[in-house]
Tab-separated table of C-alpha atoms and ligand atoms in Angstrom:
chain	number	residue	atom	x	y	z
A	958	UNK	CA	0.000	0.000	0.000
A	959	UNK	CA	1.484	3.373	-0.952
A	960	UNK	CA	1.632	6.056	1.715
A	961	UNK	CA	-0.191	8.442	-0.589
A	962	UNK	CA	-2.574	7.453	-3.381
A	963	UNK	CA	-4.367	9.945	-5.593
A	964	UNK	CA	-6.743	8.557	-8.159
A	965	UNK	CA	-8.051	10.969	-10.797
A	966	UNK	CA	-8.100	13.848	-8.329
A	967	UNK	CA	-9.709	17.101	-9.438
A	968	UNK	CA	-9.845	20.283	-7.431
A	969	UNK	CA	-11.872	23.306	-8.473
A	970	UNK	CA	-11.688	26.640	-6.729
A	971	UNK	CA	-15.151	28.102	-6.948
A	972	UNK	CA	-16.549	31.491	-6.054
A	973	UNK	CA	-19.627	33.350	-7.196
A	974	UNK	CA	-17.913	34.611	-10.343
A	975	UNK	CA	-16.072	31.621	-11.719
A	976	UNK	CA	-14.619	28.151	-11.267
A	977	UNK	CA	-10.881	27.586	-11.556
A	978	UNK	CA	-9.899	23.971	-12.246
A	979	UNK	CA	-6.572	23.870	-10.365
A	980	UNK	CA	-6.116	20.075	-10.469
A	981	UNK	CA	-7.489	18.256	-13.484
A	982	UNK	CA	-7.158	14.518	-12.973
A	983	UNK	CA	-4.066	13.703	-10.927
A	984	UNK	CA	-3.220	10.038	-10.492
A	985	UNK	CA	-0.148	9.568	-8.350
A	986	UNK	CA	1.239	7.133	-5.776
A	987	UNK	CA	3.962	8.081	-3.326
A	988	UNK	CA	5.601	5.334	-1.318
A	989	UNK	CA	6.882	5.668	2.213
A	990	UNK	CA	10.506	6.745	2.144
A	991	UNK	CA	10.401	8.647	-1.148
A	992	UNK	CA	11.819	12.137	-1.622
A	993	UNK	CA	9.613	13.758	-4.259
A	994	UNK	CA	10.202	17.127	-5.900
A	995	UNK	CA	7.108	18.754	-7.426
A	996	UNK	CA	8.019	21.192	-10.195
A	997	UNK	CA	6.168	23.069	-12.937
A	998	UNK	CA	5.260	26.582	-14.067
A	999	UNK	CA	3.569	29.125	-11.833
A	1000	UNK	CA	-0.133	28.340	-11.588
A	1001	UNK	CA	0.290	24.694	-12.605
A	1002	UNK	CA	-1.206	23.462	-9.321
A	1003	UNK	CA	1.842	22.615	-7.186
A	1004	UNK	CA	0.634	24.297	-3.985
A	1005	UNK	CA	-2.875	23.003	-4.546
A	1006	UNK	CA	-1.529	19.462	-4.893
A	1007	UNK	CA	0.453	19.852	-1.667
A	1008	UNK	CA	-2.665	21.123	0.135
A	1009	UNK	CA	-4.630	18.111	-1.061
A	1010	UNK	CA	-1.861	15.704	-0.024
A	1011	UNK	CA	-1.750	17.469	3.347
A	1012	UNK	CA	-5.560	17.096	3.673
A	1013	UNK	CA	-6.005	20.874	3.988
A	1014	UNK	CA	-8.224	20.727	0.913
A	1015	UNK	CA	-10.487	17.882	-0.126
A	1016	UNK	CA	-10.656	16.866	-3.780
A	1017	UNK	CA	-13.689	18.092	-5.690
A	1018	UNK	CA	-13.716	14.763	-7.502
A	1019	UNK	CA	-11.620	11.588	-7.449
A	1020	UNK	CA	-10.183	9.613	-4.558
A	1021	UNK	CA	-7.404	10.354	-2.119
A	1022	UNK	CA	-6.118	7.815	0.394
A	1023	UNK	CA	-3.499	8.633	3.019
A	1024	UNK	CA	-1.965	5.579	4.695
A	1025	UNK	CA	-4.915	3.626	3.320
A	1026	UNK	CA	-7.540	5.957	4.823
A	1027	UNK	CA	-10.000	7.339	2.286
A	1028	UNK	CA	-9.907	11.047	3.108
A	1029	UNK	CA	-13.445	11.617	1.802
A	1030	UNK	CA	-14.791	9.238	4.465
A	1031	UNK	CA	-13.180	11.037	7.419
A	1032	UNK	CA	-14.943	13.807	9.356
A	1033	UNK	CA	-13.224	17.188	9.575
A	1034	UNK	CA	-12.322	16.322	13.142
A	1035	UNK	CA	-10.831	12.929	12.308
A	1036	UNK	CA	-8.948	14.529	9.443
A	1037	UNK	CA	-7.519	17.219	11.711
A	1038	UNK	CA	-6.353	14.569	14.175
A	1039	UNK	CA	-4.698	12.536	11.449
A	1040	UNK	CA	-3.069	15.629	9.973
A	1041	UNK	CA	-1.700	16.730	13.343
A	1042	UNK	CA	-0.224	13.330	14.073
A	1043	UNK	CA	1.024	12.248	10.662
A	1044	UNK	CA	1.750	15.285	8.469
A	1045	UNK	CA	4.259	18.107	8.864
A	1046	UNK	CA	4.133	21.361	6.861
A	1047	UNK	CA	6.826	23.866	5.968
A	1048	UNK	CA	6.093	27.048	4.024
A	1049	UNK	CA	8.098	29.607	2.084
A	1050	UNK	CA	7.483	32.379	4.623
A	1051	UNK	CA	8.215	30.207	7.718
A	1052	UNK	CA	4.875	31.029	9.454
A	1053	UNK	CA	6.379	31.275	12.931
A	1054	UNK	CA	4.481	33.004	15.751
A	1055	UNK	CA	6.237	36.346	16.388
A	1056	UNK	CA	5.807	36.549	20.144
A	1057	UNK	CA	6.792	32.949	20.911
A	1058	UNK	CA	10.364	31.748	21.362
A	1059	UNK	CA	12.024	29.128	19.193
A	1060	UNK	CA	11.286	26.523	21.861
A	1061	UNK	CA	7.622	27.558	22.169
A	1062	UNK	CA	7.140	27.681	18.401
A	1063	UNK	CA	8.499	24.162	18.032
A	1064	UNK	CA	6.342	22.939	20.910
A	1065	UNK	CA	3.274	24.102	18.940
A	1066	UNK	CA	3.921	21.110	16.697
A	1067	UNK	CA	2.777	18.937	19.623
A	1068	UNK	CA	-0.342	20.876	20.575
A	1069	UNK	CA	-2.749	18.124	19.538
A	1070	UNK	CA	-0.847	15.445	21.385
A	1071	UNK	CA	-1.295	14.193	24.894
A	1072	UNK	CA	2.298	13.368	25.768
A	1073	UNK	CA	3.365	13.955	29.305
A	1074	UNK	CA	4.940	17.409	29.577
A	1075	UNK	CA	8.389	16.062	30.408
A	1076	UNK	CA	8.154	13.844	27.323
A	1077	UNK	CA	7.294	16.914	25.264
A	1078	UNK	CA	10.389	18.719	26.480
A	1079	UNK	CA	12.558	15.828	25.284
A	1080	UNK	CA	10.851	15.806	21.887
A	1081	UNK	CA	11.302	19.572	21.440
A	1082	UNK	CA	14.950	19.362	22.523
A	1083	UNK	CA	15.572	16.528	20.061
A	1084	UNK	CA	13.900	18.433	17.209
A	1085	UNK	CA	15.928	21.586	17.997
A	1086	UNK	CA	19.140	19.571	17.946
A	1087	UNK	CA	18.286	17.916	14.656
A	1088	UNK	CA	18.106	21.308	12.929
A	1089	UNK	CA	20.997	22.811	14.890
A	1090	UNK	CA	18.888	25.354	16.799
A	1091	UNK	CA	19.481	24.184	20.375
A	1092	UNK	CA	21.562	27.289	21.123
A	1093	UNK	CA	18.694	29.599	20.079
A	1094	UNK	CA	15.890	28.102	22.185
A	1095	UNK	CA	15.014	31.398	23.917
A	1096	UNK	CA	15.226	33.646	20.865
A	1097	UNK	CA	12.237	35.223	19.168
A	1098	UNK	CA	11.791	34.771	15.404
A	1099	UNK	CA	12.766	38.392	14.676
A	1100	UNK	CA	16.128	37.723	16.329
A	1101	UNK	CA	16.896	34.954	13.827
A	1102	UNK	CA	18.210	34.894	10.271
A	1103	UNK	CA	15.914	33.592	7.535
A	1104	UNK	CA	17.727	30.274	7.423
A	1105	UNK	CA	17.419	29.900	11.198
A	1106	UNK	CA	13.708	30.732	11.052
A	1107	UNK	CA	13.172	28.044	8.460
A	1108	UNK	CA	15.154	25.522	10.517
A	1109	UNK	CA	12.872	26.372	13.444
A	1110	UNK	CA	9.813	25.846	11.218
A	1111	UNK	CA	11.169	22.464	10.130
A	1112	UNK	CA	11.685	21.478	13.766
A	1113	UNK	CA	8.066	22.439	14.492
A	1114	UNK	CA	6.930	20.313	11.550
A	1115	UNK	CA	8.881	17.211	12.589
A	1116	UNK	CA	8.708	17.383	16.380
A	1117	UNK	CA	5.783	14.939	16.455
A	1118	UNK	CA	7.616	12.542	14.113
A	1119	UNK	CA	5.185	12.737	11.169
A	1120	UNK	CA	5.296	10.129	8.422
A	1121	UNK	CA	5.435	12.809	5.733
A	1122	UNK	CA	6.917	16.283	5.548
A	1123	UNK	CA	5.372	18.623	2.961
A	1124	UNK	CA	7.400	21.704	2.047
A	1125	UNK	CA	6.104	24.385	-0.335
A	1126	UNK	CA	9.094	26.294	-1.730
A	1127	UNK	CA	10.856	26.131	1.660
A	1128	UNK	CA	13.955	27.880	0.333
A	1129	UNK	CA	12.145	30.491	-1.781
A	1130	UNK	CA	13.155	33.301	0.591
A	1131	UNK	CA	16.698	32.104	1.292
A	1132	UNK	CA	20.105	32.647	-0.276
A	1133	UNK	CA	21.785	29.667	-1.899
A	1134	UNK	CA	23.928	28.767	1.095
A	1135	UNK	CA	20.978	28.692	3.498
A	1136	UNK	CA	18.902	26.925	0.853
A	1137	UNK	CA	21.467	24.152	0.609
A	1138	UNK	CA	21.554	23.801	4.377
A	1139	UNK	CA	17.769	23.385	4.449
A	1140	UNK	CA	17.983	20.798	1.660
A	1141	UNK	CA	20.630	18.983	3.675
A	1142	UNK	CA	18.291	18.805	6.660
A	1143	UNK	CA	15.428	17.506	4.498
A	1144	UNK	CA	17.743	14.880	2.985
A	1145	UNK	CA	18.841	13.775	6.441
A	1146	UNK	CA	15.232	13.470	7.639
A	1147	UNK	CA	14.440	11.434	4.546
A	1148	UNK	CA	17.441	9.174	5.184
A	1149	UNK	CA	16.019	8.533	8.669
A	1150	UNK	CA	12.710	7.448	7.160
A	1151	UNK	CA	10.504	10.531	6.760
A	1152	UNK	CA	8.806	10.775	3.379
A	1153	UNK	CA	9.456	14.227	1.923
A	1154	UNK	CA	7.489	16.099	-0.741
A	1155	UNK	CA	8.941	19.454	-1.706
A	1156	UNK	CA	7.732	22.073	-4.188
A	1157	UNK	CA	10.652	23.843	-5.783
A	1158	UNK	CA	11.620	26.044	-8.698
A	1159	UNK	CA	15.328	25.220	-8.343
A	1160	UNK	CA	16.585	22.514	-10.726
A	1161	UNK	CA	19.547	21.869	-8.412
A	1162	UNK	CA	17.099	20.930	-5.636
A	1163	UNK	CA	14.869	18.803	-7.828
A	1164	UNK	CA	17.979	16.880	-8.855
A	1165	UNK	CA	18.502	15.843	-5.225
A	1166	UNK	CA	15.092	14.152	-5.065
A	1167	UNK	CA	14.498	10.472	-5.768
A	1168	UNK	CA	11.583	11.417	-8.027
A	1169	UNK	CA	10.495	14.484	-9.946
A	1170	UNK	CA	6.783	15.114	-10.572
A	1171	UNK	CA	6.231	17.857	-13.127
A	1172	UNK	CA	2.811	19.504	-13.303
A	1173	UNK	CA	1.424	21.353	-16.288
A	1174	UNK	CA	-1.966	22.942	-16.113
A	1175	UNK	CA	-3.244	20.827	-13.219
A	1176	UNK	CA	-2.057	17.529	-14.661
A	1177	UNK	CA	1.000	15.333	-14.166
A	1178	UNK	CA	3.166	16.023	-17.195
A	1179	UNK	CA	6.130	13.858	-16.206
A	1180	UNK	CA	6.757	11.629	-13.204
A	1181	UNK	CA	10.236	10.187	-13.255
A	1182	UNK	CA	12.116	8.161	-10.675
A	1183	UNK	CA	15.825	8.568	-10.572
A	1184	UNK	CA	17.780	5.389	-11.167
A	1185	UNK	CA	20.085	4.790	-8.262
B	1782	ATP	N1	-7.848	30.192	-3.245
B	1782	ATP	C1	-7.910	30.198	-4.589
B	1782	ATP	N2	-9.032	30.645	-5.231
B	1782	ATP	C2	-9.127	30.622	-6.573
B	1782	ATP	N3	-8.155	30.184	-7.392
B	1782	ATP	C3	-7.012	29.740	-6.814
B	1782	ATP	C4	-6.826	29.733	-5.399
B	1782	ATP	N4	-5.595	29.239	-5.138
B	1782	ATP	C5	-5.042	28.963	-6.323
B	1782	ATP	N5	-5.888	29.258	-7.351
B	1782	ATP	C6	-5.642	29.033	-8.782
B	1782	ATP	O1	-5.373	27.658	-8.989
B	1782	ATP	C7	-4.315	27.462	-9.910
B	1782	ATP	C8	-3.188	26.691	-9.262
B	1782	ATP	O2	-2.632	27.475	-8.234
B	1782	ATP	P1	-1.409	26.984	-7.335
B	1782	ATP	O3	-1.268	27.972	-6.241
B	1782	ATP	O4	-1.621	25.574	-6.965
B	1782	ATP	O5	-0.184	27.087	-8.376
B	1782	ATP	P2	1.376	26.870	-8.133
B	1782	ATP	O6	1.824	25.843	-9.117
B	1782	ATP	O7	1.641	26.595	-6.695
B	1782	ATP	O8	1.990	28.280	-8.570
B	1782	ATP	P3	3.264	29.112	-7.975
B	1782	ATP	O9	4.493	28.457	-8.578
B	1782	ATP	O10	3.053	30.484	-8.506
B	1782	ATP	O11	3.221	29.044	-6.494
B	1782	ATP	C9	-3.927	28.866	-10.380
B	1782	ATP	O12	-4.587	29.113	-11.587
B	1782	ATP	C10	-4.419	29.768	-9.281
B	1782	ATP	O13	-4.757	31.026	-9.792
B	1783	MG	MG1	2.635	27.651	-5.185
């Protein structure tokens, strides 16, 4: 069973004026342990696809199963629980909470869990160490560089040990050196077993993935696995 299975998935954005078909029949399996790069022109549906995979949006039509669970059959509540426990998100603009410290921001990644508080402290410490932010635990986001903010956001996304990490242009606001450091962290997480799906415009990053999925106009144009 693949970790992620999309079968003829369509997603329309609809308002009173018009309907935008953002995904137009996506069929795609992603196995546990893959490192997938989603590429394609602006407007081709990359972010929309990531939102569907992350269960933030439900398909308008077609089937989506995450870890064998048909997403259309889960209540909003059940979906939120599953998302909190199994899926980590990283965004281009970091999305950290300004008035919380690095430690507190990362701890937010555990807010739906019922671990004992001392257990939570260990998990947050471990996540901070994995991204090399242990020495900045008490800093606020505005006291950090962009690369450090993104490392903090990654720690928040992985602190609960999700099965998949979804990253939408995570290095879009970073210089090349910080971008490569972030890629290194994602590669390391993948080597330890986390499935990673990243949206990127950088060919050098896509080349580091085990598979490239190229979208055109809401459809999969090319899906190629790298021979290794
Ligand atoms: N909330 C929304 N309401 C209406 N249309 C939307 C919405 N979000 C995205 N779209 C449209 O859906 C299509 C796909 O958008 P999406 O954001 O997935 O593209 P993308 O590949 O991520 O582009 P980019 O590389 O610019 O981030 C576009 O035509 C976009 O205008
Ligand atoms: Mg996008």
